[in-house]
mmCIF file of C-alpha atoms in Angstrom:
data_model
loop_
_atom_site.group_PDB
_atom_site.id
_atom_site.type_symbol
_atom_site.label_atom_id
_atom_site.label_comp_id
_atom_site.label_asym_id
_atom_site.label_seq_id
_atom_site.Cartn_x
_atom_site.Cartn_y
_atom_site.Cartn_z
ATOM 1 C CA MET A 1493 -4.153 -16.536 -36.945
ATOM 2 C CA PRO A 1494 -5.762 -13.124 -37.579
ATOM 3 C CA ILE A 1495 -8.360 -11.956 -35.092
ATOM 4 C CA THR A 1496 -11.683 -10.768 -36.472
ATOM 5 C CA ILE A 1497 -14.061 -8.886 -34.211
ATOM 6 C CA HIS A 1498 -17.649 -7.971 -35.036
ATOM 7 C CA TRP A 1499 -20.053 -5.882 -32.977
ATOM 8 C CA ARG A 1500 -23.533 -7.351 -32.735
ATOM 9 C CA ASN A 1501 -26.717 -5.338 -32.445
ATOM 10 C CA SER A 1502 -27.416 -6.418 -28.876
ATOM 11 C CA ARG A 1503 -26.508 -4.326 -25.868
ATOM 12 C CA ARG A 1504 -23.990 -6.689 -24.387
ATOM 13 C CA ASP A 1505 -22.491 -9.087 -26.900
ATOM 14 C CA PHE A 1506 -19.836 -9.061 -29.586
ATOM 15 C CA THR A 1507 -17.777 -11.831 -31.116
ATOM 16 C CA LEU A 1508 -14.060 -12.497 -31.116
ATOM 17 C CA ALA A 1509 -12.881 -14.909 -33.831
ATOM 18 C CA GLY A 1510 -16.439 -16.164 -34.196
ATOM 19 C CA ARG A 1511 -16.952 -16.794 -30.465
ATOM 20 C CA PRO A 1512 -19.519 -14.685 -28.555
ATOM 21 C CA ILE A 1513 -18.236 -12.631 -25.650
ATOM 22 C CA THR A 1514 -20.651 -11.198 -23.084
ATOM 23 C CA LEU A 1515 -19.843 -7.857 -21.531
ATOM 24 C CA PRO A 1516 -20.955 -7.020 -17.980
ATOM 25 C CA SER A 1517 -24.042 -4.911 -17.495
ATOM 26 C CA ILE A 1518 -23.583 -1.333 -16.311
ATOM 27 C CA PRO A 1519 -25.365 -0.423 -13.041
ATOM 28 C CA ASN A 1520 -27.907 2.359 -13.494
ATOM 29 C CA GLY A 1521 -26.710 5.697 -12.193
ATOM 30 C CA SER A 1522 -23.125 4.546 -11.758
ATOM 31 C CA ALA A 1523 -21.794 7.549 -13.659
ATOM 32 C CA SER A 1524 -23.055 10.001 -11.058
ATOM 33 C CA TYR A 1525 -20.594 12.819 -10.536
ATOM 34 C CA ARG A 1526 -21.054 12.906 -6.763
ATOM 35 C CA ALA A 1527 -17.981 11.365 -5.176
ATOM 36 C CA ASP A 1528 -20.080 9.746 -2.441
ATOM 37 C CA HIS A 1529 -22.201 8.013 -5.080
ATOM 38 C CA LEU A 1530 -19.254 6.138 -6.576
ATOM 39 C CA ARG A 1531 -19.179 2.462 -5.701
ATOM 40 C CA HIS A 1532 -16.001 2.257 -3.686
ATOM 41 C CA ASP A 1533 -16.280 -1.542 -3.504
ATOM 42 C CA ASP A 1534 -15.846 -1.895 -7.283
ATOM 43 C CA PRO A 1535 -12.670 -0.232 -8.589
ATOM 44 C CA ARG A 1536 -13.859 -0.787 -12.176
ATOM 45 C CA GLN A 1537 -16.221 2.133 -11.641
ATOM 46 C CA ARG A 1538 -13.199 4.429 -11.330
ATOM 47 C CA LEU A 1539 -11.117 3.221 -14.263
ATOM 48 C CA ILE A 1540 -11.341 4.621 -17.804
ATOM 49 C CA VAL A 1541 -9.299 2.777 -20.421
ATOM 50 C CA ALA A 1542 -8.065 5.070 -23.201
ATOM 51 C CA LEU A 1543 -8.488 3.641 -26.691
ATOM 52 C CA ASP A 1544 -5.702 5.733 -28.186
ATOM 53 C CA VAL A 1545 -5.481 3.644 -31.357
ATOM 54 C CA SER A 1546 -6.163 4.373 -35.017
ATOM 55 C CA SER A 1547 -8.783 1.795 -35.974
ATOM 56 C CA ALA A 1548 -12.023 0.270 -34.739
ATOM 57 C CA ALA A 1549 -10.467 -3.186 -35.110
ATOM 58 C CA ALA A 1550 -7.627 -2.269 -32.751
ATOM 59 C CA ALA A 1551 -10.069 -0.729 -30.279
ATOM 60 C CA GLN A 1552 -12.359 -3.738 -30.344
ATOM 61 C CA LYS A 1553 -9.416 -6.073 -29.816
ATOM 62 C CA ILE A 1554 -8.478 -4.131 -26.668
ATOM 63 C CA VAL A 1555 -12.048 -4.271 -25.366
ATOM 64 C CA ALA A 1556 -12.210 -8.010 -26.016
ATOM 65 C CA THR A 1557 -8.841 -8.629 -24.376
ATOM 66 C CA VAL A 1558 -9.551 -6.553 -21.281
ATOM 67 C CA GLY A 1559 -12.923 -8.300 -20.899
ATOM 68 C CA ASP A 1560 -14.990 -7.462 -17.836
ATOM 69 C CA SER A 1561 -12.116 -5.728 -16.031
ATOM 70 C CA ALA A 1562 -13.159 -2.332 -17.417
ATOM 71 C CA LEU A 1563 -16.541 -0.682 -17.878
ATOM 72 C CA THR A 1564 -15.655 2.691 -19.402
ATOM 73 C CA TYR A 1565 -13.533 3.507 -22.445
ATOM 74 C CA LYS A 1566 -12.152 6.798 -23.694
ATOM 75 C CA VAL A 1567 -12.540 7.638 -27.368
ATOM 76 C CA GLY A 1568 -10.244 10.531 -28.195
ATOM 77 C CA MET A 1569 -9.284 12.547 -31.238
ATOM 78 C CA GLN A 1570 -7.146 9.880 -32.898
ATOM 79 C CA LEU A 1571 -9.732 7.094 -32.941
ATOM 80 C CA TYR A 1572 -12.687 9.405 -33.569
ATOM 81 C CA THR A 1573 -10.947 11.053 -36.515
ATOM 82 C CA ALA A 1574 -10.047 7.678 -37.989
ATOM 83 C CA GLU A 1575 -13.388 5.929 -37.508
ATOM 84 C CA GLY A 1576 -16.017 8.558 -36.775
ATOM 85 C CA PRO A 1577 -19.083 8.224 -34.561
ATOM 86 C CA GLN A 1578 -19.716 4.585 -35.463
ATOM 87 C CA VAL A 1579 -16.977 3.425 -33.106
ATOM 88 C CA VAL A 1580 -18.810 5.216 -30.287
ATOM 89 C CA ARG A 1581 -22.119 3.668 -31.295
ATOM 90 C CA GLY A 1582 -20.517 0.226 -31.260
ATOM 91 C CA LEU A 1583 -19.141 0.635 -27.768
ATOM 92 C CA VAL A 1584 -22.418 2.011 -26.427
ATOM 93 C CA ALA A 1585 -24.369 -0.799 -28.089
ATOM 94 C CA SER A 1586 -22.097 -3.339 -26.407
ATOM 95 C CA GLY A 1587 -23.003 -1.972 -22.984
ATOM 96 C CA ARG A 1588 -19.853 0.059 -22.393
ATOM 97 C CA ARG A 1589 -19.760 3.610 -21.128
ATOM 98 C CA VAL A 1590 -17.938 6.023 -23.409
ATOM 99 C CA PHE A 1591 -15.843 8.994 -22.356
ATOM 100 C CA LEU A 1592 -15.728 11.132 -25.505
ATOM 101 C CA ASP A 1593 -12.539 13.147 -25.132
ATOM 102 C CA LEU A 1594 -12.617 15.607 -28.041
ATOM 103 C CA LYS A 1595 -11.933 18.683 -25.890
ATOM 104 C CA TYR A 1596 -14.418 20.998 -27.607
ATOM 105 C CA HIS A 1597 -13.142 24.570 -27.783
ATOM 106 C CA ASP A 1598 -14.936 26.934 -30.163
ATOM 107 C CA ILE A 1599 -17.629 29.595 -30.193
ATOM 108 C CA SER A 1600 -20.501 28.742 -27.881
ATOM 109 C CA ASN A 1601 -23.011 27.965 -30.632
ATOM 110 C CA THR A 1602 -20.661 25.482 -32.300
ATOM 111 C CA VAL A 1603 -19.764 23.769 -29.042
ATOM 112 C CA GLY A 1604 -23.406 23.527 -28.011
ATOM 113 C CA ALA A 1605 -24.287 21.903 -31.337
ATOM 114 C CA ALA A 1606 -21.410 19.421 -31.007
ATOM 115 C CA VAL A 1607 -22.470 18.459 -27.483
ATOM 116 C CA SER A 1608 -26.029 17.897 -28.717
ATOM 117 C CA GLU A 1609 -24.729 15.435 -31.290
ATOM 118 C CA ALA A 1610 -22.555 13.690 -28.691
ATOM 119 C CA ALA A 1611 -25.587 13.304 -26.442
ATOM 120 C CA LYS A 1612 -27.435 11.564 -29.280
ATOM 121 C CA LEU A 1613 -24.575 9.059 -29.515
ATOM 122 C CA GLY A 1614 -25.226 8.009 -25.933
ATOM 123 C CA VAL A 1615 -21.867 8.959 -24.444
ATOM 124 C CA SER A 1616 -21.601 9.164 -20.666
ATOM 125 C CA MET A 1617 -18.841 11.784 -20.407
ATOM 126 C CA LEU A 1618 -17.356 14.399 -22.728
ATOM 127 C CA THR A 1619 -14.758 17.129 -22.483
ATOM 128 C CA VAL A 1620 -14.674 20.833 -23.231
ATOM 129 C CA HIS A 1621 -11.781 23.235 -22.662
ATOM 130 C CA SER A 1622 -12.420 25.454 -19.664
ATOM 131 C CA SER A 1623 -10.267 28.131 -21.316
ATOM 132 C CA GLY A 1624 -13.135 28.593 -23.794
ATOM 133 C CA GLY A 1625 -14.818 30.740 -21.159
ATOM 134 C CA GLY A 1626 -18.037 30.749 -19.201
ATOM 135 C CA LYS A 1627 -20.373 31.413 -22.131
ATOM 136 C CA MET A 1628 -19.028 28.429 -24.050
ATOM 137 C CA LEU A 1629 -19.133 26.183 -20.974
ATOM 138 C CA ARG A 1630 -22.734 27.135 -20.220
ATOM 139 C CA ALA A 1631 -23.718 26.374 -23.821
ATOM 140 C CA ALA A 1632 -22.177 22.908 -23.473
ATOM 141 C CA VAL A 1633 -23.966 22.244 -20.193
ATOM 142 C CA GLU A 1634 -27.306 23.399 -21.586
ATOM 143 C CA ALA A 1635 -26.938 21.197 -24.669
ATOM 144 C CA ALA A 1636 -26.113 18.166 -22.510
ATOM 145 C CA LYS A 1637 -29.413 18.411 -20.632
ATOM 146 C CA THR A 1638 -31.111 16.317 -23.308
ATOM 147 C CA ARG A 1639 -29.213 13.389 -21.761
ATOM 148 C CA PRO A 1640 -29.354 13.943 -17.972
ATOM 149 C CA GLU A 1641 -26.727 11.305 -17.193
ATOM 150 C CA LEU A 1642 -24.165 12.950 -19.485
ATOM 151 C CA MET A 1643 -21.282 14.522 -17.581
ATOM 152 C CA VAL A 1644 -19.672 17.650 -19.040
ATOM 153 C CA LEU A 1645 -16.052 17.760 -17.890
ATOM 154 C CA ALA A 1646 -13.874 20.832 -18.268
ATOM 155 C CA VAL A 1647 -10.218 20.343 -19.156
ATOM 156 C CA THR A 1648 -8.051 22.590 -16.991
ATOM 157 C CA VAL A 1649 -4.317 22.271 -17.753
ATOM 158 C CA LEU A 1650 -3.081 19.367 -19.878
ATOM 159 C CA THR A 1651 -0.966 16.870 -17.956
ATOM 160 C CA SER A 1652 1.736 17.219 -20.625
ATOM 161 C CA MET A 1653 2.248 20.874 -19.622
ATOM 162 C CA ASP A 1654 4.298 22.430 -16.847
ATOM 163 C CA GLY A 1655 4.895 25.966 -15.611
ATOM 164 C CA ASN A 1656 7.269 26.816 -18.453
ATOM 165 C CA ASP A 1657 4.633 25.820 -21.018
ATOM 166 C CA LEU A 1658 2.050 28.036 -19.335
ATOM 167 C CA GLU A 1659 4.465 30.954 -19.304
ATOM 168 C CA GLN A 1660 5.041 30.540 -23.056
ATOM 169 C CA ILE A 1661 1.327 31.028 -23.729
ATOM 170 C CA GLY A 1662 1.061 34.011 -21.414
ATOM 171 C CA ILE A 1663 -0.430 32.404 -18.295
ATOM 172 C CA GLN A 1664 1.218 33.691 -15.154
ATOM 173 C CA GLY A 1665 1.432 31.896 -11.819
ATOM 174 C CA THR A 1666 1.786 28.246 -10.924
ATOM 175 C CA VAL A 1667 0.111 25.297 -12.618
ATOM 176 C CA LYS A 1668 -1.925 24.742 -9.463
ATOM 177 C CA ASP A 1669 -3.205 28.329 -9.518
ATOM 178 C CA ALA A 1670 -4.247 27.970 -13.158
ATOM 179 C CA VAL A 1671 -5.993 24.656 -12.532
ATOM 180 C CA VAL A 1672 -7.969 25.959 -9.556
ATOM 181 C CA ARG A 1673 -8.954 29.138 -11.409
ATOM 182 C CA LEU A 1674 -10.151 27.282 -14.503
ATOM 183 C CA ALA A 1675 -11.932 24.614 -12.448
ATOM 184 C CA SER A 1676 -13.731 27.254 -10.382
ATOM 185 C CA MET A 1677 -15.076 28.907 -13.519
ATOM 186 C CA ALA A 1678 -16.132 25.566 -15.000
ATOM 187 C CA LEU A 1679 -18.055 24.491 -11.921
ATOM 188 C CA ALA A 1680 -19.699 27.914 -11.636
ATOM 189 C CA SER A 1681 -20.806 27.451 -15.254
ATOM 190 C CA GLY A 1682 -22.530 24.165 -14.442
ATOM 191 C CA CYS A 1683 -19.953 21.554 -15.458
ATOM 192 C CA GLN A 1684 -20.188 18.354 -13.431
ATOM 193 C CA GLY A 1685 -16.465 17.921 -13.158
ATOM 194 C CA VAL A 1686 -12.994 18.696 -14.417
ATOM 195 C CA VAL A 1687 -10.028 16.967 -15.983
ATOM 196 C CA ALA A 1688 -6.867 17.635 -14.001
ATOM 197 C CA SER A 1689 -3.693 15.978 -12.845
ATOM 198 C CA ALA A 1690 -3.837 14.242 -9.480
ATOM 199 C CA ARG A 1691 -1.013 16.566 -8.460
ATOM 200 C CA GLU A 1692 -3.632 19.324 -8.336
ATOM 201 C CA ALA A 1693 -6.546 17.153 -7.174
ATOM 202 C CA SER A 1694 -5.981 17.699 -3.471
ATOM 203 C CA ALA A 1695 -5.902 21.485 -3.960
ATOM 204 C CA LEU A 1696 -9.149 21.283 -5.951
ATOM 205 C CA ARG A 1697 -10.830 19.264 -3.218
ATOM 206 C CA SER A 1698 -9.550 21.625 -0.540
ATOM 207 C CA LYS A 1699 -10.745 24.779 -2.279
ATOM 208 C CA LEU A 1700 -13.855 23.582 -4.148
ATOM 209 C CA GLY A 1701 -15.248 20.706 -2.087
ATOM 210 C CA SER A 1702 -16.252 17.155 -3.004
ATOM 211 C CA ASP A 1703 -19.481 17.556 -4.980
ATOM 212 C CA PHE A 1704 -17.892 17.284 -8.433
ATOM 213 C CA ALA A 1705 -15.857 14.758 -10.407
ATOM 214 C CA ILE A 1706 -12.125 14.904 -10.983
ATOM 215 C CA VAL A 1707 -10.968 12.819 -13.940
ATOM 216 C CA THR A 1708 -7.227 12.262 -13.837
ATOM 217 C CA PRO A 1709 -5.154 11.376 -16.921
ATOM 218 C CA GLY A 1710 -1.412 10.860 -16.864
ATOM 219 C CA VAL A 1711 -1.682 7.839 -14.558
ATOM 220 C CA ARG A 1712 1.027 5.197 -14.698
ATOM 221 C CA SER A 1713 1.639 2.124 -12.571
ATOM 222 C CA ALA A 1714 4.764 2.266 -10.452
ATOM 223 C CA GLY A 1715 7.783 1.647 -12.672
ATOM 224 C CA SER A 1716 5.985 2.381 -15.968
ATOM 225 C CA SER A 1717 7.348 4.745 -18.605
ATOM 226 C CA VAL A 1718 5.910 8.278 -18.399
ATOM 227 C CA ALA A 1719 6.143 8.740 -22.216
ATOM 228 C CA ASP A 1720 5.095 12.315 -23.140
ATOM 229 C CA GLN A 1721 3.411 13.084 -19.824
ATOM 230 C CA VAL A 1722 4.926 15.449 -17.283
ATOM 231 C CA ARG A 1723 2.683 15.519 -14.187
ATOM 232 C CA VAL A 1724 2.359 11.754 -13.672
ATOM 233 C CA VAL A 1725 1.117 9.797 -10.636
ATOM 234 C CA THR A 1726 0.318 6.175 -9.802
ATOM 235 C CA PRO A 1727 -3.288 4.924 -9.468
ATOM 236 C CA ALA A 1728 -2.984 4.770 -5.681
ATOM 237 C CA GLU A 1729 -1.606 8.306 -5.518
ATOM 238 C CA ALA A 1730 -4.453 9.570 -7.708
ATOM 239 C CA MET A 1731 -7.089 8.010 -5.459
ATOM 240 C CA ALA A 1732 -5.419 9.349 -2.314
ATOM 241 C CA ALA A 1733 -5.335 12.847 -3.825
ATOM 242 C CA GLY A 1734 -9.098 12.853 -4.414
ATOM 243 C CA ALA A 1735 -9.526 11.697 -8.013
ATOM 244 C CA SER A 1736 -12.936 10.305 -8.924
ATOM 245 C CA TYR A 1737 -11.774 8.511 -12.077
ATOM 246 C CA ILE A 1738 -8.395 7.743 -13.609
ATOM 247 C CA VAL A 1739 -7.612 7.436 -17.316
ATOM 248 C CA VAL A 1740 -5.038 4.825 -18.291
ATOM 249 C CA GLY A 1741 -4.015 4.214 -21.882
ATOM 250 C CA ARG A 1742 -0.686 2.878 -23.078
ATOM 251 C CA PRO A 1743 0.237 0.976 -19.880
ATOM 252 C CA ILE A 1744 -2.826 -1.194 -20.604
ATOM 253 C CA THR A 1745 -3.200 -1.083 -24.380
ATOM 254 C CA GLU A 1746 0.494 -1.700 -25.105
ATOM 255 C CA ALA A 1747 0.973 -4.323 -22.395
ATOM 256 C CA ALA A 1748 1.850 -7.888 -23.325
ATOM 257 C CA ASP A 1749 -1.219 -8.928 -21.328
ATOM 258 C CA PRO A 1750 -3.705 -6.020 -21.194
ATOM 259 C CA ALA A 1751 -6.141 -7.922 -18.990
ATOM 260 C CA ALA A 1752 -3.466 -8.682 -16.397
ATOM 261 C CA GLU A 1753 -2.252 -5.077 -16.451
ATOM 262 C CA THR A 1754 -5.826 -3.860 -15.993
ATOM 263 C CA ARG A 1755 -6.299 -6.140 -13.000
ATOM 264 C CA ALA A 1756 -3.037 -4.871 -11.506
ATOM 265 C CA ILE A 1757 -4.219 -1.279 -11.856
ATOM 266 C CA LEU A 1758 -7.576 -2.168 -10.315
ATOM 267 C CA SER A 1759 -5.754 -3.613 -7.316
ATOM 268 C CA GLU A 1760 -3.841 -0.329 -6.944
ATOM 269 C CA ILE A 1761 -7.091 1.629 -7.124
ATOM 270 C CA GLY A 1762 -8.683 -0.561 -4.508
ATOM 271 C CA GLY A 1763 -5.721 -0.165 -2.239
#
């Protein structure tokens, strides 16, 4: 039997096959970037489920299946290109937090304008490339001020890259050196956090302190396929290294039982 999902115009409800499903409310201020403000007693606050699919219907099916086990969802380039801003509006209207992962990287005026539009959509987090430089990063941060709870996160080095990849594009030194250098510039420019592998998270905490968020992609449960990622860690390893949030996509979205897989990951986060 085909599954039909419709977003309603309320903040918390949508329907799955004609049956209403209520999503959990989101605590005010729970997206604070300060590590000591995160609710350590609720691992859902630290999990971001990546909706790396090509249609709103597929995304909504994942949200419905995962249920109240996740509060925040990542909308990246694939889904946003396929469906546009309406998929973000639908998630926000349902009471979900949205991590808009479009990795803005352009001249400062263009990036600032894009961030302004993202703020209007009601997203809670968005990404810019730290390699765009301080002027671009500051433009993004300034544009985000219209929505004070919006976190601007600077992408450091993609988790699909290793030292050989950096050398090919002319970046000398280790991956860790590059991550720390880019993160330092981003934080000095006003970004509330960075996107980095958990393999570099401990170095970031050691050198830059705790008063910023580290969002860690490339997270896989023990025994899962690493797919196209290179610097991969488990949820428990990411938390131990100092990650504030972890992003998990295919291990959940391609699981036979996404809700069960989500709960298993939450148990790893909670230790």
